[in-house]
Coordinates of C-alpha atoms in Angstrom, one line a residue:
Chain A
Q24 CA 90.9 99.3 114.0
S25 CA 87.8 98.6 111.2
A26 CA 88.3 96.3 109.0
L27 CA 88.1 96.5 105.4
T28 CA 85.0 95.3 104.0
Q29 CA 84.5 92.1 101.7
P30 CA 81.7 90.1 100.8
P31 CA 81.2 87.1 102.9
S32 CA 81.0 85.0 100.0
A33 CA 81.6 84.8 96.1
S34 CA 80.9 81.8 93.7
G35 CA 81.1 80.8 90.2
S36 CA 81.3 77.6 87.7
P37 CA 84.8 76.3 86.7
G38 CA 86.0 78.4 84.1
Q39 CA 84.1 81.5 84.9
S40 CA 85.4 84.9 86.6
V41 CA 85.1 86.0 89.7
T42 CA 85.7 89.2 91.2
I43 CA 86.2 90.4 95.0
S44 CA 85.8 93.8 96.5
C45 CA 87.6 95.6 99.5
T46 CA 86.5 98.4 100.5
G47 CA 88.2 100.8 102.8
T48 CA 88.7 104.5 103.4
T49 CA 91.2 107.6 102.3
S50 CA 93.5 106.4 105.4
D51 CA 94.0 102.8 104.0
V52 CA 93.1 101.5 100.8
G53 CA 92.6 105.0 98.9
G54 CA 95.4 106.6 100.5
Y55 CA 98.4 104.3 99.3
N56 CA 99.1 101.3 96.5
Y57 CA 100.0 99.0 99.5
V58 CA 97.2 96.6 99.0
S59 CA 97.7 92.4 98.9
W60 CA 95.3 89.7 98.7
Y61 CA 95.9 86.4 100.5
Q62 CA 94.3 82.8 99.9
Q63 CA 93.7 80.8 102.7
H64 CA 92.9 76.9 102.4
P65 CA 91.0 75.5 105.2
G66 CA 93.8 74.4 108.2
K67 CA 96.7 76.2 106.2
A68 CA 98.3 79.4 106.4
P69 CA 97.4 82.3 104.2
K70 CA 99.4 82.4 100.9
L71 CA 100.2 85.6 99.4
I72 CA 98.6 85.9 95.8
I73 CA 98.6 89.7 94.9
Y74 CA 100.7 92.9 96.4
E75 CA 101.3 96.5 96.1
V76 CA 97.3 96.2 94.4
T77 CA 98.2 94.5 91.0
K78 CA 101.7 92.4 91.1
R79 CA 101.7 89.0 91.3
P80 CA 104.7 86.7 93.6
S81 CA 106.6 84.2 91.5
G82 CA 104.2 81.0 90.8
V83 CA 100.7 82.9 91.2
P84 CA 99.0 82.1 88.0
D85 CA 98.3 84.8 86.2
R86 CA 94.3 84.2 86.3
F87 CA 94.7 86.2 89.5
S88 CA 94.7 90.3 89.2
G89 CA 94.1 93.1 91.3
S90 CA 93.2 96.6 90.8
K91 CA 92.1 99.4 92.7
S92 CA 89.7 102.6 92.1
G93 CA 89.3 105.3 94.9
N94 CA 88.7 103.6 98.4
T95 CA 88.0 99.8 96.8
A96 CA 90.2 97.2 95.8
S97 CA 89.6 94.5 93.6
L98 CA 90.8 91.1 93.5
T99 CA 89.4 88.8 89.8
V100 CA 89.8 85.3 89.4
S101 CA 89.3 84.3 85.8
G102 CA 89.0 80.8 84.5
L103 CA 87.7 79.5 87.9
Q104 CA 89.4 76.1 88.8
A105 CA 88.4 73.8 91.5
E106 CA 91.4 74.5 93.7
D107 CA 90.7 78.3 94.2
E108 CA 87.7 77.4 96.2
A109 CA 89.0 79.0 99.4
D110 CA 88.9 82.0 101.8
Y111 CA 90.6 85.6 100.8
Y112 CA 91.7 88.1 102.1
C113 CA 92.6 91.9 101.6
Y114 CA 95.2 93.9 103.3
S115 CA 96.2 97.3 103.3
Y116 CA 99.0 99.5 105.0
A117 CA 97.0 102.4 106.8
G118 CA 99.7 104.6 108.1
S119 CA 101.9 105.3 111.1
N120 CA 98.9 105.6 113.3
R121 CA 97.2 102.3 112.5
F122 CA 99.8 100.6 110.5
C123 CA 98.0 98.1 108.2
V124 CA 94.5 96.2 108.4
F125 CA 93.0 93.2 107.0
G126 CA 89.5 92.7 105.1
T127 CA 87.0 90.7 106.9
G128 CA 87.2 87.3 104.2
T129 CA 85.4 85.9 101.4
K130 CA 84.7 82.8 100.8
V131 CA 84.6 81.8 97.2
T132 CA 83.0 78.7 96.1
V133 CA 83.3 76.8 92.6
L134 CA 79.9 75.3 91.7
Chain B
Q7 CA 114.2 78.0 101.1
V8 CA 112.4 80.2 103.4
Q9 CA 111.1 78.4 107.0
L10 CA 109.2 80.1 109.8
V11 CA 108.2 77.6 112.6
E12 CA 106.0 79.1 115.3
S13 CA 106.2 77.4 119.2
G14 CA 105.3 78.4 122.3
G15 CA 101.2 78.1 122.4
G16 CA 98.9 76.2 124.7
V17 CA 96.4 76.0 127.0
V18 CA 96.6 78.6 129.5
Q19 CA 94.1 80.2 132.0
P20 CA 92.8 83.9 131.9
G21 CA 95.0 86.5 133.0
T22 CA 98.3 84.7 132.9
S23 CA 101.1 84.7 130.2
L24 CA 102.7 83.1 127.1
R25 CA 105.6 83.5 125.1
L26 CA 105.6 82.6 121.5
S27 CA 108.5 82.2 119.4
C28 CA 108.8 82.1 115.7
A29 CA 112.5 80.7 114.6
A30 CA 113.4 81.8 110.9
S31 CA 115.7 80.2 108.2
G32 CA 116.5 80.6 104.4
F33 CA 116.9 84.3 104.4
T34 CA 118.6 87.3 105.7
F35 CA 116.4 87.9 108.9
H36 CA 117.8 90.9 110.3
A37 CA 116.7 92.6 106.8
Y38 CA 113.1 92.2 107.0
A39 CA 110.5 93.4 109.1
M40 CA 108.5 90.8 110.7
H41 CA 104.5 90.4 111.7
W42 CA 102.6 88.5 114.1
V43 CA 98.9 88.1 112.9
R44 CA 96.1 85.8 114.9
Q45 CA 93.3 83.9 113.7
A46 CA 90.4 83.0 116.1
P47 CA 88.7 79.5 115.2
G48 CA 86.1 80.1 112.5
K49 CA 87.2 84.0 112.1
G50 CA 89.1 86.0 109.8
L51 CA 92.6 87.6 110.1
E52 CA 93.4 89.9 112.7
W53 CA 96.9 92.0 112.6
V54 CA 98.4 92.1 116.0
S55 CA 101.9 93.6 115.6
V56 CA 104.7 94.1 113.6
I57 CA 108.8 94.8 114.0
S58 CA 110.9 96.6 111.6
H59 CA 114.2 94.8 110.8
D60 CA 116.0 96.5 113.8
G61 CA 113.5 96.3 116.3
N62 CA 113.8 100.3 116.5
N63 CA 109.8 100.7 115.4
I64 CA 107.0 98.5 116.6
Y65 CA 103.2 99.0 116.1
Y66 CA 100.4 97.0 117.8
G67 CA 96.5 96.6 117.0
D68 CA 94.6 98.3 119.3
S69 CA 93.6 94.6 121.0
V70 CA 96.6 93.9 122.1
K71 CA 98.0 96.9 122.8
G72 CA 99.3 97.4 126.4
R73 CA 99.4 93.4 127.0
F74 CA 101.4 92.2 124.4
T75 CA 105.0 92.9 123.2
I76 CA 107.0 91.9 120.2
S77 CA 110.7 91.7 120.0
R78 CA 113.5 89.7 118.1
D79 CA 116.7 88.7 118.4
N80 CA 118.6 88.8 115.5
S81 CA 121.8 87.0 116.3
K82 CA 119.4 84.0 116.7
N83 CA 116.8 84.7 113.6
T84 CA 114.3 84.9 116.0
L85 CA 111.1 86.4 116.6
F86 CA 109.0 86.9 120.0
L87 CA 105.2 87.9 120.8
Q88 CA 105.1 88.0 124.9
M89 CA 101.8 88.0 125.7
N90 CA 100.4 89.1 129.1
S91 CA 96.9 89.4 130.5
L92 CA 95.8 86.9 128.5
R93 CA 92.0 87.1 127.9
A94 CA 89.4 84.7 126.1
E95 CA 89.3 86.7 122.9
D96 CA 93.0 86.0 122.7
T97 CA 92.0 82.3 121.7
A98 CA 93.8 82.0 118.1
M99 CA 96.1 80.5 116.0
Y100 CA 99.0 82.7 115.7
Y101 CA 101.1 83.2 112.8
C102 CA 104.3 84.9 112.2
A103 CA 105.1 86.3 108.5
K104 CA 108.0 88.0 106.7
V105 CA 107.0 91.2 105.1
I106 CA 108.0 91.9 101.5
D107 CA 108.7 95.3 102.5
L108 CA 107.9 97.5 105.5
W109 CA 104.5 98.8 104.1
N110 CA 103.1 96.0 102.2
G111 CA 102.0 92.9 103.2
C112 CA 103.6 89.2 103.8
D113 CA 105.1 86.8 101.7
Y114 CA 105.9 84.0 103.7
W115 CA 104.0 82.7 106.8
G116 CA 104.7 80.0 109.4
Q117 CA 101.9 77.3 109.9
G118 CA 100.9 78.9 113.2
T119 CA 101.0 78.1 116.7
L120 CA 97.5 77.7 118.8
V121 CA 97.2 79.8 121.9
T122 CA 93.7 78.8 123.9
V123 CA 92.8 81.0 126.8
S124 CA 90.2 78.8 129.0
S125 CA 89.4 78.5 132.7

C-alpha cells in the first residue's frame, strides 16, 4: 500500500501561514471526501485536527483549515504559533480493497 | 472522557508471538469501529488494521496480512491485536484508535505500547 505523498518539511515565521499538500490517486484522496489530518508532537500520540476534508473537531483552532482539489488535499495553518511546530500526517479512506492509507508526514518548523 | 489504554508490548525474538490489548472507556465501545496504527522509531504512521463495531468486517494492511489478527470483546470494552511470526520490521509503537465513523479517520488515540522485535 503506497503512502500518500507529503513534503518532508515546511516552515514559516510566527504569524505567517504554511500549507502542506497530500497527494494521492483517484483510488484514495481523489475518490472520497474522507481525508483527515493529524498533528503529532514528539513522544505524543497523534491528534485529529481535520476530518472529512474541511471539518474541525471541537477545540481545534480555526487557524487550521483543510481543502481538496482532485487527487491532492491540503492543510493550511494560518497565524503560525510556536506550539504548531510538530509533524503532520494526512489520512484517506481508500475503498474496500486497501481500506485506508496515511501520508508520509511533514515536519513543520516555526522559525 | 474517552480513554484508550494499550498494553501487552515488550521485547520479543523474531518468529515469536505477542498479543496487544486496548482497554476502552468513556464511550459506547460497541458502537464504533477501531483501528490499530503503528509507528516505527523515527518513522511515520502506518495503518495496521481496522475492525467494525460488531467485528463482522475486518481489514489489514499488506505488511501484516496473514500474520496479525484483530479482534474485540464488546462485553469487556477491549480491542486486541494478535501478532504472530514477528519480524524486526514490526518494531514500533502500536496505537489503538477510535473512529469517527468507519470510513473517517480517528478522533481518539491511546498513548501506545512499544513492541521491540530483536534477537
